[in-house]
mmCIF file of C-alpha atoms and ligand atoms in Angstrom:
data_model
loop_
_atom_site.group_PDB
_atom_site.id
_atom_site.type_symbol
_atom_site.label_atom_id
_atom_site.label_comp_id
_atom_site.label_asym_id
_atom_site.label_seq_id
_atom_site.Cartn_x
_atom_site.Cartn_y
_atom_site.Cartn_z
ATOM 1 C CA MET A 1 88.209 99.644 85.692
ATOM 2 C CA THR A 2 88.346 99.077 89.376
ATOM 3 C CA ASN A 3 91.123 97.634 91.651
ATOM 4 C CA SER A 4 90.352 93.690 91.029
ATOM 5 C CA THR A 5 90.452 94.091 87.108
ATOM 6 C CA ILE A 6 93.663 96.266 87.465
ATOM 7 C CA PRO A 7 96.362 93.757 86.041
ATOM 8 C CA LEU A 8 99.501 92.861 88.277
ATOM 9 C CA LEU A 9 102.818 94.507 86.922
ATOM 10 C CA PRO A 10 105.857 91.935 86.261
ATOM 11 C CA GLU A 11 108.564 91.864 88.809
ATOM 12 C CA MET A 12 111.496 91.660 86.619
ATOM 13 C CA ALA A 13 113.835 90.226 89.542
ATOM 14 C CA LYS A 14 116.455 89.480 87.336
ATOM 15 C CA ILE A 15 116.550 92.461 84.987
ATOM 16 C CA TRP A 16 116.561 94.619 88.131
ATOM 17 C CA GLN A 17 119.396 92.776 89.284
ATOM 18 C CA GLN A 18 121.361 93.160 86.133
ATOM 19 C CA THR A 19 120.745 96.458 85.128
ATOM 20 C CA LEU A 20 121.068 97.713 88.584
ATOM 21 C CA ASN A 21 122.150 95.797 91.362
ATOM 22 C CA TRP A 22 119.297 95.682 93.222
ATOM 23 C CA GLN A 23 116.023 93.912 93.261
ATOM 24 C CA PRO A 24 112.617 95.355 94.620
ATOM 25 C CA ASN A 25 111.324 93.945 98.589
ATOM 26 C CA GLU A 26 108.407 92.260 99.271
ATOM 27 C CA GLN A 27 107.369 95.521 100.622
ATOM 28 C CA GLN A 28 108.141 97.926 97.529
ATOM 29 C CA GLN A 29 106.965 95.533 94.863
ATOM 30 C CA GLN A 30 103.698 96.229 97.018
ATOM 31 C CA LYS A 31 104.215 99.667 96.736
ATOM 32 C CA PHE A 32 104.826 99.598 93.466
ATOM 33 C CA GLN A 33 101.907 97.732 92.508
ATOM 34 C CA GLN A 34 99.652 100.126 94.533
ATOM 35 C CA LEU A 35 101.405 103.283 92.506
ATOM 36 C CA TYR A 36 100.355 101.506 89.536
ATOM 37 C CA GLU A 37 96.827 101.215 90.546
ATOM 38 C CA LEU A 38 96.258 104.646 91.929
ATOM 39 C CA ILE A 39 97.481 106.189 88.478
ATOM 40 C CA VAL A 40 95.567 103.705 86.152
ATOM 41 C CA LEU A 41 92.415 104.691 88.478
ATOM 42 C CA GLY A 42 93.684 108.105 88.992
ATOM 43 C CA ASN A 43 93.671 108.695 84.355
ATOM 44 C CA GLN A 44 90.201 108.024 84.544
ATOM 45 C CA LYS A 45 89.763 111.798 85.908
ATOM 46 C CA LEU A 46 92.848 113.227 85.698
ATOM 47 C CA ASN A 47 95.534 112.942 82.643
ATOM 48 C CA LEU A 48 98.170 111.606 84.228
ATOM 49 C CA THR A 49 100.182 109.335 81.607
ATOM 50 C CA ARG A 50 99.360 107.660 78.193
ATOM 51 C CA ILE A 51 101.780 104.645 79.656
ATOM 52 C CA THR A 52 99.395 102.212 81.576
ATOM 53 C CA ASP A 53 99.895 99.116 80.299
ATOM 54 C CA PRO A 54 101.708 96.861 83.157
ATOM 55 C CA GLN A 55 105.162 95.995 81.210
ATOM 56 C CA GLU A 56 104.969 99.719 79.659
ATOM 57 C CA PHE A 57 104.254 101.588 83.539
ATOM 58 C CA TRP A 58 107.256 98.533 84.663
ATOM 59 C CA GLU A 59 109.555 99.817 81.665
ATOM 60 C CA LYS A 60 108.653 103.822 81.519
ATOM 61 C CA HIS A 61 107.577 105.062 84.725
ATOM 62 C CA LEU A 62 110.011 102.408 87.623
ATOM 63 C CA TRP A 63 112.571 101.126 85.043
ATOM 64 C CA ASP A 64 113.404 104.405 83.959
ATOM 65 C CA SER A 65 112.593 106.173 87.483
ATOM 66 C CA LEU A 66 115.706 104.440 88.995
ATOM 67 C CA ARG A 67 118.190 104.505 86.232
ATOM 68 C CA GLY A 68 118.514 107.592 86.591
ATOM 69 C CA ILE A 69 119.581 107.468 90.185
ATOM 70 C CA ALA A 70 121.920 104.881 89.731
ATOM 71 C CA PRO A 71 124.766 106.672 87.159
ATOM 72 C CA LYS A 72 127.071 103.302 85.721
ATOM 73 C CA GLY A 73 124.397 101.225 87.547
ATOM 74 C CA GLN A 74 124.983 101.956 90.799
ATOM 75 C CA PHE A 75 122.643 103.772 93.247
ATOM 76 C CA ILE A 76 123.764 106.885 94.375
ATOM 77 C CA PRO A 77 125.406 106.283 97.723
ATOM 78 C CA PHE A 78 124.388 109.010 99.764
ATOM 79 C CA LEU A 79 120.792 108.682 98.702
ATOM 80 C CA SER A 80 120.341 106.253 101.485
ATOM 81 C CA GLU A 81 121.442 108.284 103.910
ATOM 82 C CA ASN A 82 118.831 111.218 104.624
ATOM 83 C CA ALA A 83 119.837 112.878 101.293
ATOM 84 C CA ALA A 84 117.587 115.583 100.353
ATOM 85 C CA VAL A 85 115.969 115.054 97.039
ATOM 86 C CA ILE A 86 113.933 117.080 94.696
ATOM 87 C CA ASP A 87 111.615 116.431 91.766
ATOM 88 C CA ILE A 88 110.950 119.358 89.503
ATOM 89 C CA GLY A 89 107.653 119.387 87.360
ATOM 90 C CA THR A 90 106.781 116.206 88.882
ATOM 91 C CA GLY A 91 103.384 115.575 87.155
ATOM 92 C CA ALA A 92 101.852 112.249 88.151
ATOM 93 C CA GLY A 93 105.121 111.536 90.307
ATOM 94 C CA PHE A 94 107.838 110.799 88.099
ATOM 95 C CA PRO A 95 110.728 110.064 89.201
ATOM 96 C CA GLY A 96 110.009 111.308 92.777
ATOM 97 C CA ILE A 97 107.794 108.691 93.771
ATOM 98 C CA PRO A 98 109.728 105.386 92.814
ATOM 99 C CA VAL A 99 112.514 106.932 94.168
ATOM 100 C CA ALA A 100 110.964 107.407 97.202
ATOM 101 C CA ILE A 101 109.934 103.991 97.636
ATOM 102 C CA THR A 102 113.179 102.696 96.736
ATOM 103 C CA MET A 103 115.335 104.735 99.004
ATOM 104 C CA LEU A 104 113.070 104.763 102.119
ATOM 105 C CA ASN A 105 115.723 106.989 104.356
ATOM 106 C CA CYS A 106 115.966 109.612 101.712
ATOM 107 C CA LYS A 107 113.594 112.741 101.939
ATOM 108 C CA MET A 108 111.490 113.652 98.647
ATOM 109 C CA THR A 109 110.229 116.786 98.099
ATOM 110 C CA LEU A 110 107.763 116.014 95.084
ATOM 111 C CA LEU A 111 107.002 120.021 93.194
ATOM 112 C CA ASP A 112 104.502 120.338 90.510
ATOM 113 C CA SER A 113 103.166 123.907 89.207
ATOM 114 C CA THR A 114 99.221 122.171 88.829
ATOM 115 C CA ARG A 115 97.268 121.868 92.021
ATOM 116 C CA LYS A 116 95.339 119.124 90.646
ATOM 117 C CA LYS A 117 98.640 116.679 90.112
ATOM 118 C CA ILE A 118 99.877 117.708 93.999
ATOM 119 C CA ASN A 119 96.385 116.787 94.906
ATOM 120 C CA PHE A 120 96.332 113.246 93.518
ATOM 121 C CA ILE A 121 99.977 112.813 94.529
ATOM 122 C CA ASP A 122 98.789 113.859 98.336
ATOM 123 C CA GLU A 123 95.747 111.365 97.719
ATOM 124 C CA SER A 124 98.322 108.573 96.263
ATOM 125 C CA LEU A 125 101.058 109.389 99.584
ATOM 126 C CA THR A 126 98.592 108.903 101.607
ATOM 127 C CA GLN A 127 97.509 105.446 100.027
ATOM 128 C CA LEU A 128 101.033 104.444 99.783
ATOM 129 C CA THR A 129 101.891 105.592 103.579
ATOM 130 C CA LEU A 130 104.686 107.079 101.886
ATOM 131 C CA SER A 131 106.142 109.343 104.976
ATOM 132 C CA ASN A 132 109.366 109.965 103.356
ATOM 133 C CA ALA A 133 107.976 112.467 100.657
ATOM 134 C CA LYS A 134 105.452 115.176 100.752
ATOM 135 C CA THR A 135 104.661 117.759 97.561
ATOM 136 C CA CYS A 136 105.391 121.502 97.331
ATOM 137 C CA ILE A 137 102.915 123.213 94.672
ATOM 138 C CA GLY A 138 104.806 125.960 92.835
ATOM 139 C CA ARG A 139 106.716 127.052 90.042
ATOM 140 C CA ALA A 140 110.534 126.273 89.708
ATOM 141 C CA GLU A 141 111.478 129.708 88.883
ATOM 142 C CA GLU A 142 110.035 131.267 92.395
ATOM 143 C CA ILE A 143 111.012 128.673 94.770
ATOM 144 C CA GLY A 144 114.701 128.216 93.076
ATOM 145 C CA HIS A 145 114.813 131.988 95.293
ATOM 146 C CA HIS A 146 112.896 130.533 98.447
ATOM 147 C CA PRO A 147 115.195 130.699 101.313
ATOM 148 C CA GLN A 148 113.231 127.125 102.536
ATOM 149 C CA HIS A 149 114.119 125.558 99.101
ATOM 150 C CA ARG A 150 117.385 127.167 97.481
ATOM 151 C CA LYS A 151 120.799 125.814 98.497
ATOM 152 C CA ARG A 152 118.753 122.419 100.744
ATOM 153 C CA TYR A 153 119.062 120.302 98.072
ATOM 154 C CA ASP A 154 121.595 117.037 97.710
ATOM 155 C CA VAL A 155 120.199 115.806 94.649
ATOM 156 C CA ALA A 156 117.279 117.421 91.990
ATOM 157 C CA LEU A 157 115.716 115.261 89.334
ATOM 158 C CA ILE A 158 113.990 116.517 86.477
ATOM 159 C CA ARG A 159 112.109 114.397 83.813
ATOM 160 C CA ALA A 160 110.110 115.811 80.953
ATOM 161 C CA VAL A 161 110.061 119.592 81.721
ATOM 162 C CA SER A 162 111.492 121.417 79.349
ATOM 163 C CA ASN A 163 115.359 121.833 77.244
ATOM 164 C CA ALA A 164 118.438 120.752 78.835
ATOM 165 C CA ALA A 165 119.288 124.694 79.555
ATOM 166 C CA VAL A 166 116.102 125.284 81.064
ATOM 167 C CA CYS A 167 116.054 122.264 83.449
ATOM 168 C CA ALA A 168 120.180 123.233 84.769
ATOM 169 C CA GLU A 169 118.493 126.368 85.866
ATOM 170 C CA TYR A 170 115.423 125.023 87.385
ATOM 171 C CA THR A 171 117.734 122.567 89.128
ATOM 172 C CA LEU A 172 121.214 123.944 90.452
ATOM 173 C CA PRO A 173 119.886 127.018 92.333
ATOM 174 C CA LEU A 174 118.139 124.610 94.632
ATOM 175 C CA LEU A 175 121.382 122.156 95.447
ATOM 176 C CA LYS A 176 123.802 122.626 98.216
ATOM 177 C CA GLN A 177 127.148 123.304 97.252
ATOM 178 C CA GLY A 178 128.202 119.531 95.903
ATOM 179 C CA GLY A 179 125.053 118.364 94.886
ATOM 180 C CA LEU A 180 123.872 116.491 91.939
ATOM 181 C CA SER A 181 121.460 117.565 89.418
ATOM 182 C CA VAL A 182 119.698 114.463 87.255
ATOM 183 C CA ILE A 183 118.181 115.573 83.661
ATOM 184 C CA TYR A 184 116.146 112.553 82.195
ATOM 185 C CA ARG A 185 116.101 112.680 78.687
ATOM 186 C CA GLY A 186 115.339 110.389 75.688
ATOM 187 C CA ASN A 187 117.630 111.570 72.581
ATOM 188 C CA TRP A 188 121.110 113.294 73.222
ATOM 189 C CA THR A 189 124.324 114.346 71.048
ATOM 190 C CA GLU A 190 127.416 115.483 71.820
ATOM 191 C CA GLU A 191 126.634 118.812 70.024
ATOM 192 C CA GLU A 192 123.838 119.453 72.905
ATOM 193 C CA THR A 193 126.288 118.666 75.149
ATOM 194 C CA LYS A 194 128.860 121.710 73.935
ATOM 195 C CA SER A 195 126.057 123.802 73.405
ATOM 196 C CA LEU A 196 125.174 122.934 77.203
ATOM 197 C CA GLN A 197 128.402 123.586 79.065
ATOM 198 C CA ASN A 198 128.047 127.658 79.127
ATOM 199 C CA ALA A 199 124.421 127.837 80.302
ATOM 200 C CA VAL A 200 125.433 125.427 82.973
ATOM 201 C CA ASN A 201 129.042 127.317 83.976
ATOM 202 C CA GLN A 202 126.733 130.617 84.543
ATOM 203 C CA LEU A 203 124.638 128.705 86.591
ATOM 204 C CA GLY A 204 127.475 127.598 89.021
ATOM 205 C CA GLY A 205 128.121 123.669 88.022
ATOM 206 C CA VAL A 206 129.850 121.386 85.873
ATOM 207 C CA ILE A 207 128.706 118.366 83.266
ATOM 208 C CA GLU A 208 130.059 115.759 84.997
ATOM 209 C CA SER A 209 129.020 113.237 83.167
ATOM 210 C CA VAL A 210 126.335 112.003 80.078
ATOM 211 C CA GLU A 211 125.156 108.674 80.168
ATOM 212 C CA GLN A 212 123.677 106.629 77.353
ATOM 213 C CA PHE A 213 121.548 103.430 77.828
ATOM 214 C CA THR A 214 118.747 101.085 76.301
ATOM 215 C CA THR A 215 115.822 100.376 78.579
ATOM 216 C CA PRO A 216 115.849 96.601 78.967
ATOM 217 C CA LEU A 217 112.449 95.387 77.545
ATOM 218 C CA THR A 218 112.009 97.676 74.077
ATOM 219 C CA ASN A 219 115.813 98.907 73.834
ATOM 220 C CA SER A 220 115.056 102.519 73.867
ATOM 221 C CA VAL A 221 117.717 104.853 73.517
ATOM 222 C CA ARG A 222 117.740 107.002 76.772
ATOM 223 C CA HIS A 223 120.287 109.684 78.478
ATOM 224 C CA CYS A 224 120.426 111.213 81.516
ATOM 225 C CA LEU A 225 122.996 114.240 82.324
ATOM 226 C CA TYR A 226 124.672 114.560 85.906
ATOM 227 C CA LEU A 227 125.421 117.880 86.666
ATOM 228 C CA ARG A 228 127.292 119.094 89.507
ATOM 229 C CA LYS A 229 127.022 122.249 91.573
ATOM 230 C CA VAL A 230 130.131 123.416 92.045
ATOM 231 C CA VAL A 231 129.805 127.165 93.085
ATOM 232 C CA ASN A 232 127.579 129.335 94.080
ATOM 233 C CA THR A 233 124.924 130.087 92.078
ATOM 234 C CA PRO A 234 124.395 133.846 91.205
ATOM 235 C CA ALA A 235 121.322 135.227 92.657
ATOM 236 C CA SER A 236 119.603 136.280 89.630
ATOM 237 C CA PHE A 237 119.231 132.852 88.905
ATOM 238 C CA PRO A 238 116.435 131.167 88.129
ATOM 239 C CA ARG A 239 115.070 134.137 86.051
ATOM 240 C CA ALA A 240 111.594 135.384 86.273
ATOM 241 C CA VAL A 241 108.404 133.000 85.632
ATOM 242 C CA GLY A 242 108.661 132.003 82.183
ATOM 243 C CA ILE A 243 111.978 133.716 80.857
ATOM 244 C CA PRO A 244 114.062 130.456 81.164
ATOM 245 C CA THR A 245 111.545 128.537 78.437
ATOM 246 C CA GLN A 246 111.197 131.905 76.522
ATOM 247 C CA ASN A 247 115.094 132.588 76.312
ATOM 248 C CA PRO A 248 117.179 129.808 77.368
ATOM 249 C CA LEU A 249 120.604 130.690 78.895
ATOM 250 C CA SER A 250 123.242 129.712 76.055
HETATM 251 N N1 SAH G 1 108.121 114.695 85.457
HETATM 252 C C1 SAH G 1 107.183 113.816 84.882
HETATM 253 C C2 SAH G 1 105.766 115.095 84.319
HETATM 254 C C3 SAH G 1 106.601 115.619 83.434
HETATM 255 S S1 SAH G 1 105.350 116.761 82.835
HETATM 256 C C4 SAH G 1 107.072 112.683 84.188
HETATM 257 O O1 SAH G 1 108.390 112.437 83.486
HETATM 258 O O2 SAH G 1 105.998 111.667 83.674
HETATM 259 C C5 SAH G 1 105.792 118.509 83.197
HETATM 260 C C6 SAH G 1 105.305 118.776 84.683
HETATM 261 O O3 SAH G 1 106.064 119.154 84.916
HETATM 262 C C7 SAH G 1 103.874 119.143 84.505
HETATM 263 O O4 SAH G 1 103.196 118.469 85.659
HETATM 264 C C8 SAH G 1 104.171 120.435 84.919
HETATM 265 O O5 SAH G 1 102.948 121.156 85.227
HETATM 266 C C9 SAH G 1 104.929 120.607 85.728
HETATM 267 N N2 SAH G 1 105.943 121.900 85.142
HETATM 268 C C10 SAH G 1 106.462 122.334 83.973
HETATM 269 N N3 SAH G 1 107.028 123.562 84.117
HETATM 270 C C11 SAH G 1 107.059 123.668 85.615
HETATM 271 C C12 SAH G 1 107.742 124.790 86.632
HETATM 272 N N4 SAH G 1 108.361 125.992 85.793
HETATM 273 N N5 SAH G 1 107.357 124.676 87.768
HETATM 274 C C13 SAH G 1 107.278 123.671 88.432
HETATM 275 N N6 SAH G 1 106.643 122.463 87.487
HETATM 276 C C14 SAH G 1 106.579 122.918 86.344
#
């Protein structure tokens, strides 16, 4: 496939408006299209995503990424005011790149442990002329102790990286006090909220809300967990590389 044979993404202005009270401007729509093309082409060399159909890409990558930063259907207000945001385990750039395109005033850090993916994103950021986003190669367990990253972020995003307790351990140490962690999930139950509580408390956070919603084209169930950092995270977290996933907090 070449650029000229890649289909156009749908615009979905009405759905954006109805679900997020927002619509992409022309420049943002253009960047979404460019991102889609970069990913379809990049997929020929790298295994970036199995979602390449234009409607599916719109729903599962673009809409889903932005719905996470819009609890109760409104964008988190301070995201438009120089907020420092990190996307942990960004893979091909989700949810971080669509968020950076939408919130041009936020400063986005895209973290992944895989060099190949980060190289792809670096190239994409140049092509997209997105100057408010930068990349970082590393493991969440390590950068969580790095003074440049620990307690530096207003918002931490994490989608499809691990179970919720692990996501909490990766995100909370990076947040400033008062910062917000957004954990993107598919299915989620109240039981799981109960059993996550203790892990979040140990990390200095509280579960502020859990939102259930359905995606607008295929009505697939999604959840977002919003954790607020209320006190300092103990220095022992995050634990060493691999430990959080081997032995999730409970
Ligand atoms: N967030 C993207 C990609 C999910 S795949 C999306 O939703 O589409 C999970 C990604 O997390 C992979 O790219 C993997 O390299 C990265 N990852 C997993 N564990 C990590 C860790 N401990 N630190 C940093 N990146 C990690």
